[in-house]
PDB file of C-alpha atoms and ligand atoms in Angstrom:
ATOM      1  CA  MET A   1      56.791 -29.300 131.418  1.00 88.00           C
ATOM      2  CA  GLY A   2      54.084 -30.966 128.982  1.00 95.00           C
ATOM      3  CA  THR A   3      54.121 -32.001 125.475  1.00 97.00           C
ATOM      4  CA  TYR A   4      50.728 -30.490 124.038  1.00 98.00           C
ATOM      5  CA  MET A   5      49.351 -30.804 120.542  1.00 98.00           C
ATOM      6  CA  ILE A   6      47.232 -28.087 118.996  1.00 98.00           C
ATOM      7  CA  THR A   7      44.886 -28.486 115.785  1.00 98.00           C
ATOM      8  CA  GLY A   8      43.921 -25.206 114.054  1.00 98.00           C
ATOM      9  CA  ALA A   9      46.808 -23.381 116.155  1.00 97.00           C
ATOM     10  CA  THR A  10      47.174 -21.339 113.048  1.00 97.00           C
ATOM     11  CA  GLY A  11      43.414 -19.758 113.470  1.00 94.00           C
ATOM     12  CA  GLY A  12      42.192 -17.419 116.653  1.00 96.00           C
ATOM     13  CA  ILE A  13      40.967 -19.421 118.916  1.00 98.00           C
ATOM     14  CA  GLY A  14      44.073 -22.473 118.658  1.00 98.00           C
ATOM     15  CA  ALA A  15      46.399 -19.900 118.206  1.00 97.00           C
ATOM     16  CA  SER A  16      45.679 -18.037 121.276  1.00 98.00           C
ATOM     17  CA  ILE A  17      45.893 -21.674 123.389  1.00 98.00           C
ATOM     18  CA  ALA A  18      49.047 -22.045 121.744  1.00 98.00           C
ATOM     19  CA  GLU A  19      50.240 -19.001 122.947  1.00 97.00           C
ATOM     20  CA  SER A  20      48.865 -19.127 126.736  1.00 97.00           C
ATOM     21  CA  LEU A  21      50.848 -22.610 127.038  1.00 97.00           C
ATOM     22  CA  ALA A  22      53.528 -21.468 125.572  1.00 96.00           C
ATOM     23  CA  ALA A  23      54.394 -18.947 128.307  1.00 95.00           C
ATOM     24  CA  ARG A  24      54.260 -21.805 130.914  1.00 95.00           C
ATOM     25  CA  GLY A  25      56.372 -23.408 129.500  1.00 94.00           C
ATOM     26  CA  HIS A  26      55.044 -25.940 128.178  1.00 96.00           C
ATOM     27  CA  ASP A  27      56.672 -27.966 124.732  1.00 95.00           C
ATOM     28  CA  LEU A  28      54.144 -27.185 121.697  1.00 97.00           C
ATOM     29  CA  LEU A  29      53.019 -29.436 118.307  1.00 96.00           C
ATOM     30  CA  LEU A  30      51.430 -27.191 116.285  1.00 97.00           C
ATOM     31  CA  VAL A  31      48.688 -28.390 113.762  1.00 97.00           C
ATOM     32  CA  GLY A  32      47.553 -26.443 110.553  1.00 95.00           C
ATOM     33  CA  ARG A  33      46.955 -26.454 107.015  1.00 95.00           C
ATOM     34  CA  SER A  34      50.055 -24.119 105.581  1.00 94.00           C
ATOM     35  CA  ALA A  35      53.965 -24.931 105.915  1.00 95.00           C
ATOM     36  CA  ASP A  36      53.770 -20.882 106.092  1.00 96.00           C
ATOM     37  CA  ARG A  37      51.461 -20.010 108.400  1.00 95.00           C
ATOM     38  CA  LEU A  38      52.343 -22.325 111.074  1.00 96.00           C
ATOM     39  CA  ALA A  39      56.214 -21.317 110.670  1.00 95.00           C
ATOM     40  CA  LYS A  40      54.921 -17.719 111.321  1.00 94.00           C
ATOM     41  CA  THR A  41      52.664 -19.000 114.403  1.00 94.00           C
ATOM     42  CA  ALA A  42      55.894 -20.789 115.226  1.00 93.00           C
ATOM     43  CA  THR A  43      57.890 -17.962 114.917  1.00 92.00           C
ATOM     44  CA  ASP A  44      56.213 -15.832 116.916  1.00 89.00           C
ATOM     45  CA  LEU A  45      54.920 -17.890 119.679  1.00 88.00           C
ATOM     46  CA  GLY A  46      59.060 -19.095 119.869  1.00 78.00           C
ATOM     47  CA  SER A  47      59.937 -15.474 120.646  1.00 73.00           C
ATOM     48  CA  GLY A  48      56.869 -14.156 122.767  1.00 64.00           C
ATOM     49  CA  ALA A  49      57.797 -17.075 124.951  1.00 52.00           C
ATOM     50  CA  ALA A  50      61.870 -16.301 125.179  1.00 41.00           C
ATOM     51  CA  ALA A  51      60.962 -12.643 125.603  1.00 41.00           C
ATOM     52  CA  LYS A  52      58.968 -13.885 128.866  1.00 44.00           C
ATOM     53  CA  THR A  53      61.529 -16.079 129.997  1.00 37.00           C
ATOM     54  CA  GLN A  54      64.108 -13.350 130.083  1.00 36.00           C
ATOM     55  CA  THR A  55      62.025 -10.845 131.790  1.00 34.00           C
ATOM     56  CA  PHE A  56      60.727 -13.336 134.458  1.00 36.00           C
ATOM     57  CA  ASP A  57      63.016 -13.300 136.871  1.00 40.00           C
ATOM     58  CA  PRO A  58      66.014 -10.562 135.834  1.00 40.00           C
ATOM     59  CA  ALA A  59      68.127 -11.254 139.200  1.00 51.00           C
ATOM     60  CA  ALA A  60      68.332 -15.153 138.671  1.00 44.00           C
ATOM     61  CA  PRO A  61      69.095 -15.358 134.756  1.00 49.00           C
ATOM     62  CA  ALA A  62      70.761 -18.890 135.765  1.00 48.00           C
ATOM     63  CA  SER A  63      67.521 -20.613 136.879  1.00 48.00           C
ATOM     64  CA  VAL A  64      65.650 -19.289 133.636  1.00 53.00           C
ATOM     65  CA  ALA A  65      63.191 -22.212 132.336  1.00 57.00           C
ATOM     66  CA  PRO A  66      64.693 -23.058 128.824  1.00 66.00           C
ATOM     67  CA  ALA A  67      62.586 -21.767 125.929  1.00 75.00           C
ATOM     68  CA  PRO A  68      59.537 -24.320 124.995  1.00 81.00           C
ATOM     69  CA  ARG A  69      60.144 -26.420 122.071  1.00 92.00           C
ATOM     70  CA  ILE A  70      57.523 -25.831 119.602  1.00 95.00           C
ATOM     71  CA  ARG A  71      57.219 -28.226 116.012  1.00 95.00           C
ATOM     72  CA  THR A  72      54.670 -28.055 113.665  1.00 96.00           C
ATOM     73  CA  LEU A  73      53.295 -30.425 111.632  1.00 96.00           C
ATOM     74  CA  VAL A  74      51.406 -29.740 107.982  1.00 96.00           C
ATOM     75  CA  LEU A  75      47.876 -31.765 108.047  1.00 96.00           C
ATOM     76  CA  ASP A  76      44.915 -31.221 106.226  1.00 97.00           C
ATOM     77  CA  LEU A  77      42.602 -32.556 108.571  1.00 98.00           C
ATOM     78  CA  SER A  78      39.604 -32.875 105.627  1.00 98.00           C
ATOM     79  CA  GLU A  79      40.867 -35.981 104.325  1.00 97.00           C
ATOM     80  CA  PRO A  80      40.823 -37.631 108.214  1.00 97.00           C
ATOM     81  CA  PRO A  81      42.307 -41.551 106.127  1.00 97.00           C
ATOM     82  CA  ARG A  82      45.435 -39.632 105.864  1.00 96.00           C
ATOM     83  CA  ILE A  83      45.681 -38.486 108.746  1.00 97.00           C
ATOM     84  CA  GLU A  84      47.419 -41.710 110.463  1.00 96.00           C
ATOM     85  CA  ALA A  85      50.135 -41.749 107.531  1.00 96.00           C
ATOM     86  CA  ALA A  86      51.204 -38.204 108.101  1.00 95.00           C
ATOM     87  CA  LEU A  87      51.504 -39.059 111.717  1.00 94.00           C
ATOM     88  CA  VAL A  88      53.914 -42.102 111.008  1.00 93.00           C
ATOM     89  CA  GLU A  89      55.771 -40.088 108.476  1.00 93.00           C
ATOM     90  CA  ALA A  90      56.579 -37.462 111.445  1.00 92.00           C
ATOM     91  CA  GLY A  91      57.045 -39.681 113.678  1.00 89.00           C
ATOM     92  CA  LEU A  92      54.394 -40.388 116.328  1.00 79.00           C
ATOM     93  CA  PRO A  93      54.939 -39.149 120.257  1.00 85.00           C
ATOM     94  CA  ASP A  94      55.942 -41.676 123.096  1.00 92.00           C
ATOM     95  CA  ARG A  95      53.864 -39.593 125.713  1.00 97.00           C
ATOM     96  CA  LEU A  96      51.815 -36.531 125.029  1.00 98.00           C
ATOM     97  CA  ASP A  97      50.253 -34.415 127.833  1.00 98.00           C
ATOM     98  CA  GLY A  98      47.294 -33.353 125.703  1.00 98.00           C
ATOM     99  CA  VAL A  99      45.657 -32.148 122.291  1.00 98.00           C
ATOM    100  CA  VAL A 100      43.676 -29.377 122.059  1.00 98.00           C
ATOM    101  CA  HIS A 101      41.379 -29.693 119.158  1.00 98.00           C
ATOM    102  CA  SER A 102      40.430 -26.169 117.944  1.00 98.00           C
ATOM    103  CA  ALA A 103      41.064 -26.731 114.067  1.00 98.00           C
ATOM    104  CA  GLY A 104      37.572 -26.386 112.610  1.00 98.00           C
ATOM    105  CA  VAL A 105      35.423 -24.506 109.612  1.00 98.00           C
ATOM    106  CA  VAL A 106      32.138 -23.544 109.120  1.00 98.00           C
ATOM    107  CA  GLU A 107      29.679 -23.095 106.062  1.00 98.00           C
ATOM    108  CA  LEU A 108      26.241 -21.541 106.685  1.00 98.00           C
ATOM    109  CA  GLY A 109      23.047 -22.025 104.667  1.00 97.00           C
ATOM    110  CA  ARG A 110      19.401 -23.660 104.410  1.00 97.00           C
ATOM    111  CA  VAL A 111      18.940 -27.659 104.817  1.00 98.00           C
ATOM    112  CA  ALA A 112      17.198 -26.909 101.567  1.00 98.00           C
ATOM    113  CA  GLU A 113      20.252 -25.445 100.436  1.00 96.00           C
ATOM    114  CA  MET A 114      23.447 -26.912 101.449  1.00 96.00           C
ATOM    115  CA  GLU A 115      24.769 -29.597  98.679  1.00 97.00           C
ATOM    116  CA  ALA A 116      26.787 -32.785 100.123  1.00 98.00           C
ATOM    117  CA  ASP A 117      30.195 -31.709  99.762  1.00 97.00           C
ATOM    118  CA  GLU A 118      29.564 -29.008 102.680  1.00 97.00           C
ATOM    119  CA  TRP A 119      28.168 -31.617 104.768  1.00 98.00           C
ATOM    120  CA  ALA A 120      30.868 -33.593 103.909  1.00 98.00           C
ATOM    121  CA  GLU A 121      33.883 -30.766 104.551  1.00 98.00           C
ATOM    122  CA  GLN A 122      32.245 -29.512 107.893  1.00 98.00           C
ATOM    123  CA  LEU A 123      31.728 -32.898 109.509  1.00 98.00           C
ATOM    124  CA  MET A 124      35.716 -34.639 108.302  1.00 98.00           C
ATOM    125  CA  VAL A 125      37.194 -31.459 109.581  1.00 98.00           C
ATOM    126  CA  ASN A 126      34.700 -30.834 112.701  1.00 98.00           C
ATOM    127  CA  LEU A 127      33.822 -34.094 113.802  1.00 98.00           C
ATOM    128  CA  VAL A 128      35.825 -37.744 111.989  1.00 98.00           C
ATOM    129  CA  ALA A 129      39.298 -36.114 111.909  1.00 98.00           C
ATOM    130  CA  PRO A 130      39.187 -35.139 115.565  1.00 98.00           C
ATOM    131  CA  ALA A 131      37.897 -38.738 116.142  1.00 98.00           C
ATOM    132  CA  GLU A 132      40.422 -40.163 114.522  1.00 98.00           C
ATOM    133  CA  LEU A 133      43.961 -37.934 115.481  1.00 98.00           C
ATOM    134  CA  THR A 134      42.507 -39.292 118.888  1.00 98.00           C
ATOM    135  CA  ARG A 135      42.386 -42.504 118.672  1.00 98.00           C
ATOM    136  CA  LEU A 136      45.702 -42.042 117.066  1.00 97.00           C
ATOM    137  CA  LEU A 137      47.436 -40.384 119.963  1.00 97.00           C
ATOM    138  CA  LEU A 138      45.561 -42.641 122.436  1.00 98.00           C
ATOM    139  CA  PRO A 139      48.653 -44.767 123.401  1.00 97.00           C
ATOM    140  CA  ALA A 140      50.389 -41.503 123.627  1.00 98.00           C
ATOM    141  CA  LEU A 141      47.167 -39.686 126.108  1.00 98.00           C
ATOM    142  CA  ARG A 142      47.616 -42.927 128.215  1.00 98.00           C
ATOM    143  CA  ALA A 143      51.158 -42.772 128.615  1.00 98.00           C
ATOM    144  CA  ALA A 144      50.603 -39.733 130.795  1.00 98.00           C
ATOM    145  CA  ARG A 145      47.393 -39.589 131.853  1.00 97.00           C
ATOM    146  CA  GLY A 146      46.707 -37.037 129.378  1.00 98.00           C
ATOM    147  CA  GLN A 147      43.988 -34.757 128.642  1.00 98.00           C
ATOM    148  CA  VAL A 148      41.958 -33.904 125.491  1.00 98.00           C
ATOM    149  CA  VAL A 149      39.936 -30.647 124.786  1.00 98.00           C
ATOM    150  CA  PHE A 150      37.430 -30.756 122.219  1.00 99.00           C
ATOM    151  CA  ILE A 151      36.703 -26.399 120.893  1.00 98.00           C
ATOM    152  CA  ASN A 152      33.096 -27.450 120.606  1.00 98.00           C
ATOM    153  CA  SER A 153      30.536 -24.176 120.019  1.00 98.00           C
ATOM    154  CA  GLY A 154      27.052 -23.173 121.573  1.00 97.00           C
ATOM    155  CA  SER A 155      25.873 -25.013 117.950  1.00 98.00           C
ATOM    156  CA  GLY A 156      26.866 -28.184 120.085  1.00 98.00           C
ATOM    157  CA  LEU A 157      24.209 -27.312 122.083  1.00 98.00           C
ATOM    158  CA  HIS A 158      21.783 -26.351 120.283  1.00 97.00           C
ATOM    159  CA  ALA A 159      20.599 -25.698 115.921  1.00 98.00           C
ATOM    160  CA  ASN A 160      19.602 -22.817 114.538  1.00 97.00           C
ATOM    161  CA  PRO A 161      18.171 -22.276 111.573  1.00 97.00           C
ATOM    162  CA  GLY A 162      21.078 -22.004 108.556  1.00 97.00           C
ATOM    163  CA  TRP A 163      23.172 -23.600 111.276  1.00 98.00           C
ATOM    164  CA  SER A 164      22.253 -27.404 110.164  1.00 98.00           C
ATOM    165  CA  ALA A 165      26.100 -28.956 108.946  1.00 98.00           C
ATOM    166  CA  TYR A 166      28.379 -26.914 111.494  1.00 98.00           C
ATOM    167  CA  ALA A 167      25.844 -27.707 114.278  1.00 98.00           C
ATOM    168  CA  ALA A 168      25.367 -31.667 113.738  1.00 98.00           C
ATOM    169  CA  SER A 169      28.939 -31.522 113.317  1.00 98.00           C
ATOM    170  CA  LYS A 170      29.573 -30.235 116.671  1.00 98.00           C
ATOM    171  CA  HIS A 171      26.904 -32.171 118.510  1.00 98.00           C
ATOM    172  CA  GLY A 172      28.761 -35.006 117.417  1.00 98.00           C
ATOM    173  CA  LEU A 173      31.553 -33.483 118.696  1.00 99.00           C
ATOM    174  CA  ARG A 174      29.964 -33.359 121.987  1.00 98.00           C
ATOM    175  CA  ALA A 175      28.978 -37.102 121.794  1.00 98.00           C
ATOM    176  CA  LEU A 176      32.501 -38.455 120.632  1.00 99.00           C
ATOM    177  CA  ALA A 177      33.772 -36.110 123.928  1.00 98.00           C
ATOM    178  CA  ASP A 178      30.923 -37.917 125.928  1.00 98.00           C
ATOM    179  CA  SER A 179      32.322 -41.246 124.767  1.00 98.00           C
ATOM    180  CA  LEU A 180      35.400 -40.854 125.127  1.00 98.00           C
ATOM    181  CA  ARG A 181      35.311 -39.680 128.532  1.00 98.00           C
ATOM    182  CA  ALA A 182      33.489 -43.147 129.616  1.00 98.00           C
ATOM    183  CA  GLU A 183      35.675 -45.132 127.293  1.00 98.00           C
ATOM    184  CA  GLU A 184      39.429 -43.589 128.912  1.00 98.00           C
ATOM    185  CA  PRO A 185      38.919 -43.058 132.563  1.00 96.00           C
ATOM    186  CA  ASP A 186      42.966 -42.320 133.040  1.00 96.00           C
ATOM    187  CA  LEU A 187      42.296 -39.319 130.398  1.00 98.00           C
ATOM    188  CA  ARG A 188      40.340 -35.814 131.484  1.00 98.00           C
ATOM    189  CA  VAL A 189      38.196 -34.863 128.229  1.00 98.00           C
ATOM    190  CA  ILE A 190      37.184 -31.620 128.046  1.00 98.00           C
ATOM    191  CA  SER A 191      34.782 -29.777 125.743  1.00 98.00           C
ATOM    192  CA  VAL A 192      34.539 -25.915 125.555  1.00 98.00           C
ATOM    193  CA  TYR A 193      31.310 -24.741 124.141  1.00 98.00           C
ATOM    194  CA  PRO A 194      32.090 -20.902 123.652  1.00 98.00           C
ATOM    195  CA  GLY A 195      29.514 -18.064 121.991  1.00 97.00           C
ATOM    196  CA  ARG A 196      30.873 -15.897 118.859  1.00 97.00           C
ATOM    197  CA  THR A 197      34.223 -15.055 119.305  1.00 98.00           C
ATOM    198  CA  GLY A 198      36.482 -12.092 117.826  1.00 98.00           C
ATOM    199  CA  THR A 199      38.438 -14.187 114.834  1.00 98.00           C
ATOM    200  CA  ASP A 200      38.305 -14.787 111.117  1.00 97.00           C
ATOM    201  CA  MET A 201      36.267 -17.551 111.459  1.00 98.00           C
ATOM    202  CA  GLN A 202      33.215 -15.149 113.082  1.00 98.00           C
ATOM    203  CA  ARG A 203      34.159 -12.178 110.049  1.00 98.00           C
ATOM    204  CA  LYS A 204      32.920 -15.320 107.724  1.00 98.00           C
ATOM    205  CA  VAL A 205      30.160 -16.121 109.528  1.00 98.00           C
ATOM    206  CA  ARG A 206      28.974 -12.473 109.709  1.00 98.00           C
ATOM    207  CA  ALA A 207      29.468 -11.955 106.132  1.00 98.00           C
ATOM    208  CA  GLN A 208      27.890 -14.799 105.641  1.00 97.00           C
ATOM    209  CA  GLU A 209      24.470 -12.994 107.537  1.00 97.00           C
ATOM    210  CA  ASN A 210      25.060 -10.286 105.890  1.00 96.00           C
ATOM    211  CA  ALA A 211      26.015  -8.645 108.885  1.00 97.00           C
ATOM    212  CA  ALA A 212      28.731  -6.417 109.552  1.00 97.00           C
ATOM    213  CA  TYR A 213      31.594  -7.900 111.482  1.00 97.00           C
ATOM    214  CA  GLU A 214      31.523  -5.424 114.336  1.00 95.00           C
ATOM    215  CA  PRO A 215      35.082  -5.526 116.668  1.00 93.00           C
ATOM    216  CA  GLY A 216      35.016  -5.385 120.143  1.00 92.00           C
ATOM    217  CA  SER A 217      31.141  -6.846 119.858  1.00 95.00           C
ATOM    218  CA  TYR A 218      32.590 -11.211 120.660  1.00 97.00           C
ATOM    219  CA  ILE A 219      34.608 -13.335 123.259  1.00 98.00           C
ATOM    220  CA  GLU A 220      38.177 -12.104 122.756  1.00 97.00           C
ATOM    221  CA  PRO A 221      40.142 -15.635 121.471  1.00 98.00           C
ATOM    222  CA  ALA A 222      42.505 -14.918 124.631  1.00 98.00           C
ATOM    223  CA  THR A 223      39.548 -15.348 127.693  1.00 98.00           C
ATOM    224  CA  VAL A 224      38.602 -18.722 125.643  1.00 98.00           C
ATOM    225  CA  ALA A 225      41.794 -19.706 125.976  1.00 98.00           C
ATOM    226  CA  ARG A 226      42.642 -18.553 129.545  1.00 98.00           C
ATOM    227  CA  VAL A 227      39.414 -20.714 130.290  1.00 98.00           C
ATOM    228  CA  VAL A 228      40.929 -24.007 128.477  1.00 98.00           C
ATOM    229  CA  VAL A 229      44.504 -23.411 130.229  1.00 98.00           C
ATOM    230  CA  ASN A 230      42.547 -23.137 133.639  1.00 97.00           C
ATOM    231  CA  ALA A 231      40.553 -26.208 132.585  1.00 98.00           C
ATOM    232  CA  LEU A 232      43.918 -28.079 131.877  1.00 98.00           C
ATOM    233  CA  GLU A 233      45.267 -26.887 135.296  1.00 97.00           C
ATOM    234  CA  THR A 234      42.641 -28.680 137.692  1.00 97.00           C
ATOM    235  CA  PRO A 235      44.182 -30.684 139.934  1.00 96.00           C
ATOM    236  CA  ARG A 236      44.186 -34.003 139.222  1.00 94.00           C
ATOM    237  CA  ASP A 237      41.222 -34.908 141.754  1.00 94.00           C
ATOM    238  CA  ALA A 238      38.753 -33.816 139.228  1.00 95.00           C
ATOM    239  CA  VAL A 239      37.966 -32.903 135.833  1.00 93.00           C
ATOM    240  CA  VAL A 240      35.953 -29.848 133.941  1.00 96.00           C
ATOM    241  CA  THR A 241      34.031 -32.123 131.649  1.00 98.00           C
ATOM    242  CA  ASP A 242      31.831 -28.858 129.783  1.00 98.00           C
ATOM    243  CA  LEU A 243      32.210 -25.169 130.232  1.00 98.00           C
ATOM    244  CA  THR A 244      30.314 -23.067 128.239  1.00 98.00           C
ATOM    245  CA  LEU A 245      30.818 -19.518 128.039  1.00 98.00           C
ATOM    246  CA  ARG A 246      28.668 -16.459 126.513  1.00 96.00           C
ATOM    247  CA  ARG A 247      29.384 -12.886 125.831  1.00 95.00           C
ATOM    248  CA  GLN A 248      28.990 -10.901 128.569  1.00 92.00           C
ATOM    249  CA  SER A 249      26.821  -7.855 127.273  1.00 82.00           C
ATOM    250  CA  ALA A 250      27.248  -5.450 129.413  1.00 68.00           C
ATOM    251  CA  VAL A 251      31.105  -4.785 128.804  1.00 66.00           C
TER     252      VAL A 251
HETATM  253  N1  NAP B   1      34.886 -17.352 116.199  1.00 50.20           N
HETATM  254  C1  NAP B   1      33.693 -18.776 116.852  1.00 50.20           C
HETATM  255  O1  NAP B   1      32.424 -17.323 116.846  1.00 50.20           O
HETATM  256  C2  NAP B   1      33.589 -19.737 117.318  1.00 50.20           C
HETATM  257  C3  NAP B   1      32.729 -20.050 118.423  1.00 50.20           C
HETATM  258  C4  NAP B   1      32.122 -21.168 118.813  1.00 50.20           C
HETATM  259  C5  NAP B   1      33.403 -22.274 118.991  1.00 50.20           C
HETATM  260  N2  NAP B   1      34.594 -21.569 117.844  1.00 50.20           N
HETATM  261  C6  NAP B   1      35.378 -22.964 116.931  1.00 50.20           C
HETATM  262  O2  NAP B   1      36.523 -22.596 117.710  1.00 50.20           O
HETATM  263  C7  NAP B   1      37.494 -23.136 116.955  1.00 50.20           C
HETATM  264  C8  NAP B   1      38.450 -22.348 116.306  1.00 50.20           C
HETATM  265  O3  NAP B   1      37.915 -21.387 115.833  1.00 50.20           O
HETATM  266  P1  NAP B   1      38.709 -20.309 115.363  1.00 50.20           P
HETATM  267  O4  NAP B   1      37.635 -18.772 115.764  1.00 50.20           O
HETATM  268  O5  NAP B   1      39.917 -19.657 115.976  1.00 50.20           O
HETATM  269  O6  NAP B   1      38.399 -20.573 113.694  1.00 50.20           O
HETATM  270  P2  NAP B   1      39.926 -19.658 112.693  1.00 50.20           P
HETATM  271  O7  NAP B   1      40.139 -18.070 112.888  1.00 50.20           O
HETATM  272  O8  NAP B   1      39.067 -19.553 111.532  1.00 50.20           O
HETATM  273  O9  NAP B   1      40.768 -20.858 112.507  1.00 50.20           O
HETATM  274  C9  NAP B   1      40.800 -22.020 112.171  1.00 50.20           C
HETATM  275  C10 NAP B   1      41.695 -22.931 111.811  1.00 50.20           C
HETATM  276  O10 NAP B   1      40.940 -24.554 111.698  1.00 50.20           O
HETATM  277  C11 NAP B   1      42.118 -24.728 111.101  1.00 50.20           C
HETATM  278  N3  NAP B   1      41.668 -25.454 109.794  1.00 50.20           N
HETATM  279  C12 NAP B   1      40.400 -25.264 108.970  1.00 50.20           C
HETATM  280  N4  NAP B   1      40.177 -25.931 108.179  1.00 50.20           N
HETATM  281  C13 NAP B   1      41.284 -26.742 108.388  1.00 50.20           C
HETATM  282  C14 NAP B   1      41.640 -28.498 107.730  1.00 50.20           C
HETATM  283  N5  NAP B   1      40.588 -28.914 106.548  1.00 50.20           N
HETATM  284  N6  NAP B   1      43.128 -29.245 108.000  1.00 50.20           N
HETATM  285  C15 NAP B   1      43.296 -28.378 109.115  1.00 50.20           C
HETATM  286  N7  NAP B   1      42.750 -26.992 109.760  1.00 50.20           N
HETATM  287  C16 NAP B   1      42.205 -26.819 109.242  1.00 50.20           C
HETATM  288  C17 NAP B   1      42.477 -22.926 110.182  1.00 50.20           C
HETATM  289  O11 NAP B   1      44.048 -23.353 109.220  1.00 50.20           O
HETATM  290  P3  NAP B   1      44.278 -22.774 108.267  1.00 50.20           P
HETATM  291  O12 NAP B   1      45.339 -21.629 108.284  1.00 50.20           O
HETATM  292  O13 NAP B   1      45.120 -23.538 107.261  1.00 50.20           O
HETATM  293  O14 NAP B   1      43.023 -21.853 107.702  1.00 50.20           O
HETATM  294  C18 NAP B   1      42.596 -22.057 111.359  1.00 50.20           C
HETATM  295  O15 NAP B   1      43.761 -22.806 112.028  1.00 50.20           O
HETATM  296  C19 NAP B   1      36.515 -24.089 115.679  1.00 50.20           C
HETATM  297  O16 NAP B   1      36.611 -25.429 115.667  1.00 50.20           O
HETATM  298  C20 NAP B   1      35.112 -23.444 115.780  1.00 50.20           C
HETATM  299  O17 NAP B   1      34.244 -24.106 115.439  1.00 50.20           O
HETATM  300  C21 NAP B   1      34.317 -21.043 116.838  1.00 50.20           C
END
């Protein structure tokens, strides 16, 4: 079993990925802004993983795998220069099988209206923080020949009106992934481009679009998680580099 760090672990897609990895018995280091939300996520995951291992093979309890170890790290990714000190204080891992960058923020607005602090927050959280965190984790990732997953977006492939700052951050994230993959041939680097997914972020987007949030009309976070975990489990002779998910219109 491996050890994975997940940012945005308290959010829709990150929490689903954490749940899937915990269910497979991996140890997790969950990153988020709020100690309370992280603690709740860790408790939910711990009990879920324990329940799964207990019911997995009732005929052979002695062979049941130990429950995954789940640790948390409070980190505000809007201030990337502070990440290094926080990681050093928490104790940098020696070996890391993967990091999943899922934390993200969105603020819609036309270029004519978007102010510098709105640009800065999206670029810091969505792009500069993943770059800085990856830099700091590289020795541990190299030690495990690990994997780096960037939860990108359809906005990392095309930029629509009203989405400039978010799309710029996600286009940059794609560039970060492509350069990293070329620079670190022992690592596997995966960019995932989901369409609209049913999470709190999508609720906010719909509100900013003055439109109703329609439950059931978006990709399920668990579906994104399943795709990510499948990619992570690709045999070592290949790497899934880019994955685009779109909502299937006739469900
Ligand atoms: N939902 C969609 O339609 C959609 C589509 C394509 C791509 N994506 C991408 O998928 C990723 C996950 O989004 P989601 O839909 O799961 O959103 P979400 O439910 O709003 O979760 C966002 C996560 O990011 C964390 N976060 C936000 N700002 C942070 C900061 N300053 N420092 C640390 N953590 C911070 C949040 O932590 P807190 O709990 O502290 O707020 C939360 O865990 C994002 O990168 C997003 O851009 C989403």
